mmCIF file of C-alpha atoms in Angstrom:
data_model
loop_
_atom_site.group_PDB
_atom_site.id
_atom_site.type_symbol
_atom_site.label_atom_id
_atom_site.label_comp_id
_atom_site.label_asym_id
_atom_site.label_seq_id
_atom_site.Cartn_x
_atom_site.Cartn_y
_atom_site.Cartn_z
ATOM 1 C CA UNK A 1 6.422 -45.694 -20.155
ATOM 2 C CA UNK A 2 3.689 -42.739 -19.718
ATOM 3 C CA UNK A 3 5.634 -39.489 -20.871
ATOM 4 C CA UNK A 4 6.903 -36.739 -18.070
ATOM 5 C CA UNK A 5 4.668 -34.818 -20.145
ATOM 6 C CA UNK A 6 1.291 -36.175 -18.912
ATOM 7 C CA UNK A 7 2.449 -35.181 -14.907
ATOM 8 C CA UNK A 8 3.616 -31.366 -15.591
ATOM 9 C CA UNK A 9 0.840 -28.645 -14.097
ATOM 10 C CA UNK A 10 -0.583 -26.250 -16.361
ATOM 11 C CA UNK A 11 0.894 -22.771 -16.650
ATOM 12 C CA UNK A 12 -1.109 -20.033 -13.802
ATOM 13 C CA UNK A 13 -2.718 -17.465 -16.546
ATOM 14 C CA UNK A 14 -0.652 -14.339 -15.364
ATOM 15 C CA UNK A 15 -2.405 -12.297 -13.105
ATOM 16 C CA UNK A 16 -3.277 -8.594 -14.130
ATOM 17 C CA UNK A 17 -1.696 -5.881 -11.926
ATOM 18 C CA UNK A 18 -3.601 -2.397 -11.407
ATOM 19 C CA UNK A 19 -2.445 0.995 -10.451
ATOM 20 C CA UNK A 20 -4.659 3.569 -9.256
ATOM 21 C CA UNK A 21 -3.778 7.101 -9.402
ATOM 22 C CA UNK A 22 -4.095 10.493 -10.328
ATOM 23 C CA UNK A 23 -2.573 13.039 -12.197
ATOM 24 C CA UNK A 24 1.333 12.402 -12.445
ATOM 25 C CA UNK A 25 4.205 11.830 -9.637
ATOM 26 C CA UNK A 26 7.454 10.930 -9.571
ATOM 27 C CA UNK A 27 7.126 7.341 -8.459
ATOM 28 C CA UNK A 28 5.201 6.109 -10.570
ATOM 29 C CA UNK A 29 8.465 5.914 -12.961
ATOM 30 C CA UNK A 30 9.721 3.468 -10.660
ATOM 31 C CA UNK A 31 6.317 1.615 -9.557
ATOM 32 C CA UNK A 32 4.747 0.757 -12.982
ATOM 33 C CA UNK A 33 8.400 -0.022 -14.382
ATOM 34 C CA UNK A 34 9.452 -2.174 -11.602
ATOM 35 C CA UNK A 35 6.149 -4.260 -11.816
ATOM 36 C CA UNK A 36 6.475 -4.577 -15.900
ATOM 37 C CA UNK A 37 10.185 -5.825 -15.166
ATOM 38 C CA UNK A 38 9.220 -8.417 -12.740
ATOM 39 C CA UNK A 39 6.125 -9.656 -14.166
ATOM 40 C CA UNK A 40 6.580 -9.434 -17.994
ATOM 41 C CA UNK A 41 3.751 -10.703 -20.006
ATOM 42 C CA UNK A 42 0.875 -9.305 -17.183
ATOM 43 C CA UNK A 43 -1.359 -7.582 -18.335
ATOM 44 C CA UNK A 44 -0.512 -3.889 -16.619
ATOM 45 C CA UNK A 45 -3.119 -1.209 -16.066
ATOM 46 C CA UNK A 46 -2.843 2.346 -14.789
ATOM 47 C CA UNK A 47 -6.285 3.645 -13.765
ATOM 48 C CA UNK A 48 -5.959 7.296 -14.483
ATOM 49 C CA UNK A 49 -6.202 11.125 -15.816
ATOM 50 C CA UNK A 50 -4.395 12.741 -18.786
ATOM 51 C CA UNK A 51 -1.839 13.918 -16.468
ATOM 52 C CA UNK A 52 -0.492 10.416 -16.178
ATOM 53 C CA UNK A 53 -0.937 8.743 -19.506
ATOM 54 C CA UNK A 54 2.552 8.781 -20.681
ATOM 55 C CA UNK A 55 3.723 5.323 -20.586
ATOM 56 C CA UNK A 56 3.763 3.303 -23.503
ATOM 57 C CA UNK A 57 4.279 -0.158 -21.688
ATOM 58 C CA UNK A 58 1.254 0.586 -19.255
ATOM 59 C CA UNK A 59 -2.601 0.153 -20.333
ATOM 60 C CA UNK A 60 -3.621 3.333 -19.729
ATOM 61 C CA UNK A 61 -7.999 3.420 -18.937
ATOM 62 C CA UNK A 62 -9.433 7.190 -17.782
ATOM 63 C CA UNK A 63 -11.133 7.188 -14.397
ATOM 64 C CA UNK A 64 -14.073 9.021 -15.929
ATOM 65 C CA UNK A 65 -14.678 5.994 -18.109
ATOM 66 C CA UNK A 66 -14.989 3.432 -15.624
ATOM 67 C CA UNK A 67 -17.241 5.927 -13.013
ATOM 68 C CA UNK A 68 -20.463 3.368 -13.360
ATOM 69 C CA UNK A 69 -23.454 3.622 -11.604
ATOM 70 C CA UNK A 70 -22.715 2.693 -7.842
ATOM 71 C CA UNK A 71 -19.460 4.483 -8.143
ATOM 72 C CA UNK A 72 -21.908 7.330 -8.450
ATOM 73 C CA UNK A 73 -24.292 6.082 -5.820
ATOM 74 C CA UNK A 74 -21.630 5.187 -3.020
ATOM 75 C CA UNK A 75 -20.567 9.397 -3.246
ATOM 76 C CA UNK A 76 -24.243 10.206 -2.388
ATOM 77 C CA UNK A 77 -24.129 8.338 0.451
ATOM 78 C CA UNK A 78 -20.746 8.572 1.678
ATOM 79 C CA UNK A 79 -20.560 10.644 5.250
ATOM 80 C CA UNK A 80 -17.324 11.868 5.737
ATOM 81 C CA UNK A 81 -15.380 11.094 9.345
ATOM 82 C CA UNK A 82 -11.763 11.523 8.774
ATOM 83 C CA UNK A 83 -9.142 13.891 9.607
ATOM 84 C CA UNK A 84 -8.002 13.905 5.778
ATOM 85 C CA UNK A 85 -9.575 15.497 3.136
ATOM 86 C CA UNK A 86 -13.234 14.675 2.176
ATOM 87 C CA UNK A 87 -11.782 14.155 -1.681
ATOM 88 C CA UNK A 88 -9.153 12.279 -1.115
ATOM 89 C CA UNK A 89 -10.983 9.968 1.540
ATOM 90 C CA UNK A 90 -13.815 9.917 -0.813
ATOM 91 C CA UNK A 91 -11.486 8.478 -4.054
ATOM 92 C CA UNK A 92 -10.204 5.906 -1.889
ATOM 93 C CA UNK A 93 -13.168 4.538 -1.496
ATOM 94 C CA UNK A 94 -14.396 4.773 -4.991
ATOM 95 C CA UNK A 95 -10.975 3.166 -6.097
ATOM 96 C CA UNK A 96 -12.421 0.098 -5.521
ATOM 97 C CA UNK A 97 -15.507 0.434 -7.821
ATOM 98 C CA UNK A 98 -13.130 1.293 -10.222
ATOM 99 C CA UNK A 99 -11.334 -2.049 -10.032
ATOM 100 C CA UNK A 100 -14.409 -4.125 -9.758
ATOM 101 C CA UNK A 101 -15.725 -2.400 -13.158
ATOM 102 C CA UNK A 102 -12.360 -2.876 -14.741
ATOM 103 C CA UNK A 103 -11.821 -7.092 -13.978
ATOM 104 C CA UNK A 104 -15.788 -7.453 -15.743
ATOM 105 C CA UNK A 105 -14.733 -5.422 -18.424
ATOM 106 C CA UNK A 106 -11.971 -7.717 -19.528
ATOM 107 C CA UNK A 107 -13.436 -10.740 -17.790
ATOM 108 C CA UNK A 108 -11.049 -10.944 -14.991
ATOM 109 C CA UNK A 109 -11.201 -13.755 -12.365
ATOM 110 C CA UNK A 110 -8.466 -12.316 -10.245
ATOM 111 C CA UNK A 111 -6.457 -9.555 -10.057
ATOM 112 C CA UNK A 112 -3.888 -7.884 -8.268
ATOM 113 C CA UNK A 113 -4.843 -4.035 -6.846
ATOM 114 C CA UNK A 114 -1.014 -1.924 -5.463
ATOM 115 C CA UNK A 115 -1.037 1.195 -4.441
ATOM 116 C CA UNK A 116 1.313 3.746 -6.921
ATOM 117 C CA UNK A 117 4.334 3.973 -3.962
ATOM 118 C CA UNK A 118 3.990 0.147 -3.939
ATOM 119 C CA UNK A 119 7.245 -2.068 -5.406
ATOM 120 C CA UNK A 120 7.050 -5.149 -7.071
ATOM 121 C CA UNK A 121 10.107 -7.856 -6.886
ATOM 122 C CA UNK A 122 8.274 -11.058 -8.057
ATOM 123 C CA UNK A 123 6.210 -13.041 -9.770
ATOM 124 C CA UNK A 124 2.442 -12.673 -8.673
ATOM 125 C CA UNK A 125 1.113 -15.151 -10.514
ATOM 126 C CA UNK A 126 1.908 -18.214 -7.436
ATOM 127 C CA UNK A 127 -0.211 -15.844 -4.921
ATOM 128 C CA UNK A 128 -3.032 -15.190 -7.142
ATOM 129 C CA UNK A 129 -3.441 -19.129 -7.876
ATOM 130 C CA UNK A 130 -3.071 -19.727 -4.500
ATOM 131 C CA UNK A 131 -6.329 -17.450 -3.773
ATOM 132 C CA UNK A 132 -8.674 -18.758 -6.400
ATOM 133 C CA UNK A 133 -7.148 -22.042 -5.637
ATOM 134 C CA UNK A 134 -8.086 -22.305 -2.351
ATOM 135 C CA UNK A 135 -10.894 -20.669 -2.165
ATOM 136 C CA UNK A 136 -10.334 -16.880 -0.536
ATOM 137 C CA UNK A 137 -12.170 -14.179 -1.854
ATOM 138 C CA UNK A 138 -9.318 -11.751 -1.369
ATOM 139 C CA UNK A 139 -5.954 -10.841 -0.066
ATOM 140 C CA UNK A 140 -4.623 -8.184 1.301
ATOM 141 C CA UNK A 141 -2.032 -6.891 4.495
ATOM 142 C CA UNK A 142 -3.435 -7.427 7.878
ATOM 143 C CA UNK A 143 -1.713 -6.654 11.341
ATOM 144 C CA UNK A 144 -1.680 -8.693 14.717
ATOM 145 C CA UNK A 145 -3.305 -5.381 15.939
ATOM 146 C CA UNK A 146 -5.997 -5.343 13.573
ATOM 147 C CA UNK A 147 -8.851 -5.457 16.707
ATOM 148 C CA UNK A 148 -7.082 -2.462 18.097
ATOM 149 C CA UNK A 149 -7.155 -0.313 15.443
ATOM 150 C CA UNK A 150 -9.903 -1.837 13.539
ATOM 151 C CA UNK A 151 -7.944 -1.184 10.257
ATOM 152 C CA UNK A 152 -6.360 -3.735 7.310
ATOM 153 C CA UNK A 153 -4.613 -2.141 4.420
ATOM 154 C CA UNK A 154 -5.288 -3.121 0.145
ATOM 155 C CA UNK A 155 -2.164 -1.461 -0.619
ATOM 156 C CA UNK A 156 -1.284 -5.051 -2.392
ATOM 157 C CA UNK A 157 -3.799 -6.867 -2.613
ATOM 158 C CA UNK A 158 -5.518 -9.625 -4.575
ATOM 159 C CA UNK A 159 -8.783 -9.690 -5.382
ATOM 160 C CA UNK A 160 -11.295 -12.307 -6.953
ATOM 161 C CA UNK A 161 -14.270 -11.301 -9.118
ATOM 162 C CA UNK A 162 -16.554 -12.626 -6.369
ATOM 163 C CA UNK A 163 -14.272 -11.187 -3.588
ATOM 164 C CA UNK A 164 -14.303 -7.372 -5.458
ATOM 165 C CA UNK A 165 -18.405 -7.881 -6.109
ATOM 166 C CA UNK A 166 -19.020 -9.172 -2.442
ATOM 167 C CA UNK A 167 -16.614 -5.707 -1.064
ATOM 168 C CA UNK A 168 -18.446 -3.125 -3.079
ATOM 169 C CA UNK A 169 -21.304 -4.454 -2.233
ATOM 170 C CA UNK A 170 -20.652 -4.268 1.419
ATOM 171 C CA UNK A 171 -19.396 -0.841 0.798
ATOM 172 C CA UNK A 172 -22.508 0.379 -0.117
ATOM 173 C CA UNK A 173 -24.372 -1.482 2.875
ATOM 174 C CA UNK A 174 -22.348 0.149 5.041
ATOM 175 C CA UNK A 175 -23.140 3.623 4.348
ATOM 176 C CA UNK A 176 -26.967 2.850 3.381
ATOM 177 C CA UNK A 177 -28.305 -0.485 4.995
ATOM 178 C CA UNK A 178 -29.414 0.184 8.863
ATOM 179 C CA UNK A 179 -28.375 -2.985 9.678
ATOM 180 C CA UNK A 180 -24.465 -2.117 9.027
ATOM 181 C CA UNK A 181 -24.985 1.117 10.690
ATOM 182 C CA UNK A 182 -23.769 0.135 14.048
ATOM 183 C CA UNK A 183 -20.578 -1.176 12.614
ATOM 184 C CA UNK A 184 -18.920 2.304 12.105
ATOM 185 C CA UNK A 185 -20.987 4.039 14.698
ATOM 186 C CA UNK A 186 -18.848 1.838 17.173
ATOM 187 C CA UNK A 187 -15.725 2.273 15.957
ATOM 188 C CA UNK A 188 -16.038 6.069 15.551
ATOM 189 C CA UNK A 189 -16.577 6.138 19.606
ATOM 190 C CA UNK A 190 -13.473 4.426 20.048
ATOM 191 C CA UNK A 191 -11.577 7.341 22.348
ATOM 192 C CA UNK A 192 -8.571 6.657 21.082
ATOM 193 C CA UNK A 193 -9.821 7.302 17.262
ATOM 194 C CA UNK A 194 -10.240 10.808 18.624
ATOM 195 C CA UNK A 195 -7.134 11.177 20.328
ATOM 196 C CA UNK A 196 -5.356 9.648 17.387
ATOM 197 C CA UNK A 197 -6.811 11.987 14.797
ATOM 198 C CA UNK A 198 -7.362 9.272 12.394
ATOM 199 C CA UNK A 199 -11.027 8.513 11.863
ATOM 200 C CA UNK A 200 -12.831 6.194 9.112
ATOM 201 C CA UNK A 201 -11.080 5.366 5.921
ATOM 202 C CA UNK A 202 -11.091 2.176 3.502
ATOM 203 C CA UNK A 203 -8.801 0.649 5.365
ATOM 204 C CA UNK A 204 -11.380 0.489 8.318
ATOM 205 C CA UNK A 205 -14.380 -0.953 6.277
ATOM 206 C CA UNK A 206 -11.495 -3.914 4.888
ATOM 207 C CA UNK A 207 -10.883 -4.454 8.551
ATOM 208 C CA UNK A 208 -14.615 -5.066 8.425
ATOM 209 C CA UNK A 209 -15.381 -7.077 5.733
ATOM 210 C CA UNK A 210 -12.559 -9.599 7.164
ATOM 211 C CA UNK A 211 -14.845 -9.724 10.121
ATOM 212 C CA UNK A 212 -18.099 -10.242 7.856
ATOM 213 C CA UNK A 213 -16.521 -13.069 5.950
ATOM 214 C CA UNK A 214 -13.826 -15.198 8.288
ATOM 215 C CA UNK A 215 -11.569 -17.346 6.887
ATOM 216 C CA UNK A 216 -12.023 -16.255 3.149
ATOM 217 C CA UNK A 217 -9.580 -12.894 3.205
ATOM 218 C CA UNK A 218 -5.559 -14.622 3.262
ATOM 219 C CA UNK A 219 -3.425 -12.336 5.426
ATOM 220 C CA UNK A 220 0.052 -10.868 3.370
ATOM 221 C CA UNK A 221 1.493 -9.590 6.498
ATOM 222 C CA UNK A 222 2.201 -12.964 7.571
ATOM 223 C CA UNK A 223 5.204 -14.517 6.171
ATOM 224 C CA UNK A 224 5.054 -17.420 4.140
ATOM 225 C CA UNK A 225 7.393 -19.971 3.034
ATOM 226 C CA UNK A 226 9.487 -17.081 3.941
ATOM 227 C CA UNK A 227 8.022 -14.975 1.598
ATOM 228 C CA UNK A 228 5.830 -11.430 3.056
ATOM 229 C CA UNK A 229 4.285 -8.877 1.454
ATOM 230 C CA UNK A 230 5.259 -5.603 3.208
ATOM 231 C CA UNK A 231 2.846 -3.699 4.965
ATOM 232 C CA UNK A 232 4.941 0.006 5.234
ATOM 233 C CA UNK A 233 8.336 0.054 4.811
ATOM 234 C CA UNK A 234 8.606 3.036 7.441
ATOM 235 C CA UNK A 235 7.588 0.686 10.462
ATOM 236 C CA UNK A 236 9.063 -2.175 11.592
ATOM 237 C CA UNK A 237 5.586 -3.802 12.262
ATOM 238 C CA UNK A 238 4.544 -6.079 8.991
ATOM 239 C CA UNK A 239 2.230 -8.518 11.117
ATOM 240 C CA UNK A 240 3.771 -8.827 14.264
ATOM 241 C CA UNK A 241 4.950 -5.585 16.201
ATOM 242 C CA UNK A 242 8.613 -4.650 15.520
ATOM 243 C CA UNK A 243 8.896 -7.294 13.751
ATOM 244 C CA UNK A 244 11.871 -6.473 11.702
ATOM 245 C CA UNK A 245 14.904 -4.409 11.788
ATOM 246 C CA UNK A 246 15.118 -0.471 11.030
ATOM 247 C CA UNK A 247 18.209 1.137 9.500
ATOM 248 C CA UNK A 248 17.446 3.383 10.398
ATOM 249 C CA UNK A 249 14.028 4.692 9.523
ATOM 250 C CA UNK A 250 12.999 2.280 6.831
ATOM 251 C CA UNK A 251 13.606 -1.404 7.327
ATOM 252 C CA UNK A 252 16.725 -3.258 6.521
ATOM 253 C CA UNK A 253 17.168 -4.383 2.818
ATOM 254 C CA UNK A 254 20.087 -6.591 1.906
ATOM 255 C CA UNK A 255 19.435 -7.620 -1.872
ATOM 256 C CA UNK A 256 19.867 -11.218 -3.189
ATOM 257 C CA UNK A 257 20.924 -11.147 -6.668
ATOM 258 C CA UNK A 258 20.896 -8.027 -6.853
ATOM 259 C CA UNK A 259 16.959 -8.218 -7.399
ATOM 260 C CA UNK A 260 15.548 -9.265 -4.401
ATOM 261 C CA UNK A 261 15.006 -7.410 -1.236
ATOM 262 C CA UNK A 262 15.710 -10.003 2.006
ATOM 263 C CA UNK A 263 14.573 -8.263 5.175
ATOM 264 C CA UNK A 264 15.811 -9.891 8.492
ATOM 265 C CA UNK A 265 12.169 -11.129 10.623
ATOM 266 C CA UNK A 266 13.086 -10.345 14.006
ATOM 267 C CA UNK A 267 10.538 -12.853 15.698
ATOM 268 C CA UNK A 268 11.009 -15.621 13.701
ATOM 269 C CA UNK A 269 14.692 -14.656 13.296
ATOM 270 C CA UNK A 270 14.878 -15.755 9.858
ATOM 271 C CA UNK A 271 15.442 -13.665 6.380
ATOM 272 C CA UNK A 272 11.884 -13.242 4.923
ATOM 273 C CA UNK A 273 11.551 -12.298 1.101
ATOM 274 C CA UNK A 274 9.902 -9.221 0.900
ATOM 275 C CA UNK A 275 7.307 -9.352 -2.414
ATOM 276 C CA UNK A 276 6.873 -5.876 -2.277
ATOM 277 C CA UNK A 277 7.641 -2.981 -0.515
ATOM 278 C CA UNK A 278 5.410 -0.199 0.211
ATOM 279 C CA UNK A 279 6.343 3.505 0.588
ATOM 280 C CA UNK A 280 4.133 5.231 2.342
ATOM 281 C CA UNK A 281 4.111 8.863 2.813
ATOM 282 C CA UNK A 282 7.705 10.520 3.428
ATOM 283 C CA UNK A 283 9.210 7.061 2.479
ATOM 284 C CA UNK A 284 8.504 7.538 -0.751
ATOM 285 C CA UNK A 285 11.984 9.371 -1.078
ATOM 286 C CA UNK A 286 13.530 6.257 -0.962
ATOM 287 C CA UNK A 287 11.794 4.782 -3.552
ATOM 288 C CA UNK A 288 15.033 5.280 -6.578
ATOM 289 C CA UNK A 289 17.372 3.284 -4.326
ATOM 290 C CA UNK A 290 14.829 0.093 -4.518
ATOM 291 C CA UNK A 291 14.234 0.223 -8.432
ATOM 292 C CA UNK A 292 15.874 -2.738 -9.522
ATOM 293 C CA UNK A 293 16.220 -1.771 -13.357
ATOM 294 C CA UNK A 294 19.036 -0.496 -15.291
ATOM 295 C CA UNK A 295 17.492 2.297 -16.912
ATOM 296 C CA UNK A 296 16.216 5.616 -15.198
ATOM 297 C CA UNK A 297 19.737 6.646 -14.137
ATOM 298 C CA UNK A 298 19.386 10.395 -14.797
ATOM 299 C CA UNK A 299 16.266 10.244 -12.946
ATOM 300 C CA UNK A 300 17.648 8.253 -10.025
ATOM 301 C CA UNK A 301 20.818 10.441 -10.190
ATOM 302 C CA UNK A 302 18.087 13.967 -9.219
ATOM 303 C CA UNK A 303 16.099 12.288 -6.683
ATOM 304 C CA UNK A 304 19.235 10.981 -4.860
ATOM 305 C CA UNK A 305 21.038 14.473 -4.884
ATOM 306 C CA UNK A 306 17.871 16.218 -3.930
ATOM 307 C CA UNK A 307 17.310 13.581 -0.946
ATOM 308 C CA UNK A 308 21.092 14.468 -0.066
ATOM 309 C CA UNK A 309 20.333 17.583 -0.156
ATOM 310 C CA UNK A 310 17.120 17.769 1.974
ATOM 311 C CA UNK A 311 19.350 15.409 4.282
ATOM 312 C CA UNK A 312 22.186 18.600 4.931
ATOM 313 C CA UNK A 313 19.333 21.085 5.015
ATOM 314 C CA UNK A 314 17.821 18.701 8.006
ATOM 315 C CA UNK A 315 20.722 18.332 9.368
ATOM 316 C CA UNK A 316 21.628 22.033 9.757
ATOM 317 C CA UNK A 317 18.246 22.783 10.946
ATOM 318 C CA UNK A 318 18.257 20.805 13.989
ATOM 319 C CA UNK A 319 22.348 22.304 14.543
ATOM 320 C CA UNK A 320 20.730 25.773 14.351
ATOM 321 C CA UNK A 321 18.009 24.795 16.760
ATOM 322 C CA UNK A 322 20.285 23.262 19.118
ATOM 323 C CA UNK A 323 22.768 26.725 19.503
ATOM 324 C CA UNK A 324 19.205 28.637 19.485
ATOM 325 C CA UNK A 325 18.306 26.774 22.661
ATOM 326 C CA UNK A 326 22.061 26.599 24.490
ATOM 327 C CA UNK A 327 21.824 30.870 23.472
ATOM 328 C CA UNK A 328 18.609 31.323 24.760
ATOM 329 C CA UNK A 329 18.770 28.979 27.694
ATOM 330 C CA UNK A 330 22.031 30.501 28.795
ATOM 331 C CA UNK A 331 20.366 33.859 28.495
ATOM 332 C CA UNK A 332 17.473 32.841 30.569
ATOM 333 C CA UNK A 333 19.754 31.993 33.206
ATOM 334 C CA UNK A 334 22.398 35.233 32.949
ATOM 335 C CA UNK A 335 18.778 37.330 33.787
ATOM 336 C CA UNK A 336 18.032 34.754 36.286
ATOM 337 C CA UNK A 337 21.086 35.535 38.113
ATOM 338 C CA UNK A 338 20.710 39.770 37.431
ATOM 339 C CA UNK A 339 17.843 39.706 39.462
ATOM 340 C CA UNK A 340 19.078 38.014 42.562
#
């Protein structure tokens, strides 16, 4: 009789997880923490200044350090088009250099890129197998309205050594080779881009390099054995449009052992796992009541009484502008009736 043994599958090598930031905020006590508590044993690296390299369980490498030669050539040819600042635009680009330098460095064959407001809640090892497996180059969150806005977002995304090599590459082409030149001279005449105020980012030249190489970039919108990885936890869009429910800015989280954030799919009206959860801009508020550890309490104690806070002072502001306009509109209408 052969032994169970001989029919068990080899253990997935844990995939690496890397933060990008700089200098320090607040979140990033919850981010890097709640990815070291739900993938112990990855390696974890924070991609950053000296303002930020104060945690102990995080691999901390200096942005300066990893600033190789393209890195350098893709801000010489980099023309800005973006309503957001030319720096900040500029370093999200770059990010991705930064990556790509850091998997060759320690001879990574896949790797998993979040943004610093991004949450972790399980293992990423089964997703990263699943895209070297299988042969993607990359994955990361696209939306069923993707051709509309010509955008995808790398918020949480995986990316292969190939896949990171082939969209640097491609980076640089954009902004250099001729050929690629029509590709965002296209999109920036897009009306609505104008209307919209939102312009060219990195998000826009993912959205192309899914187009360049189809079928090789596995969607995380899309939910999966009931498992999603969420796209912005301020919109009820993941991959389909309102796709799940609000309560009542931020989408519905009901936790399953206490650990797990279950978020009701409105479409497929099923309960969808939520991998992450991403909060973007003013969300990010919200970010202490989805840390899932048991330390931090002080700190999760201060953000929640200055969110109350900011809540009253809201809600005051919109009483006082409410009377303002009954005052003055009643006023508007005593002259009215003077001057009969």
């Amino acid at each position: 009789m052969k032994s169970i043994l001989n029919h068990t599958e080899p253990v997935p090598t844990l995939v690496p997880i890397v933060f990008v930031h700089k200098n320090y905020s607040f979140y990033l006590e919850f981010s890097l923490r709640q990815a070291r508590l739900t993938n112990a044993g990855s390696p974890l690296h924070l991609i950053g200044d000296a303002g930020n390299d104060r945690f102990p369980f995080v691999e901390h490498t200096s942005i300066e350090s990893l600033t190789e030669t393209d890195y350098q050539r893709f801000g010489d040819i980099y023309t800005h088009a973006s309503p957001n600042h030319v720096d900040y635009e500029l370093f999200c680009f770059r990010r991705w250099f930064l990556l790509r330098e850091l998997m060759h460095r320690h001879n990574y064959g896949v790797a998993f890129m979040a943004d610093s407001d991004v949450m972790v809640y399980d293992r990423l090892t089964r997703s990263a197998e699943r895209v070297r497996k299988q042969g993607y180059l990359a994955a990361y969150n696209v939306g069923t309205d993707c051709d509309w806005v010509n955008s995808a977002s790398g918020h949480s995304s995986f990316w292969t050594r190939e896949g990171i090599d082939r969209f640097c590459q491609f980076l640089l082409d954009l902004y250099s080779h001729p050929d690629f030149r029509p590709l965002l001279d296209n999109i920036r005449a897009k009306s609505y881009l104008i209307t919209a105020q939102t312009g060219i980012s990195d998000m826009t030249a993912l959205y192309l390099f899914m187009k360049q190489q189809p079928g090789r970039i596995l969607n995380l919108s899309k939910s999966k054995r009931s498992l999603a990885f969420d796209h912005n936890i301020g919109t009820a869009t993941n991959y389909d449009l309102n796709e799940y429910a609000l309560d009542p800015v931020i989408k519905r989280v009901v936790w399953m052992d206490q650990s797990k954030p279950i978020c009701f799919n409105n479409v497929r009206q099923r309960p969808v796992q939520m991998v992450t959860l991403h909060f973007q801009g003013a969300a990010k508020r919200f970010i202490h009541r989805h840390y899932t550890g048991q330390d931090l309490k002080l700190l999760r104690a201060y953000r929640e009484a200055r969110l109350q806070v900011a809540n009253v002072y809201h809600r005051v502001l919109t009483w006082h502008q409410q009377i303002k306009y009954q005052l003055d509109t009643r006023v508007t209408v005593s002259d009215l009736r003077k001057s009969m």
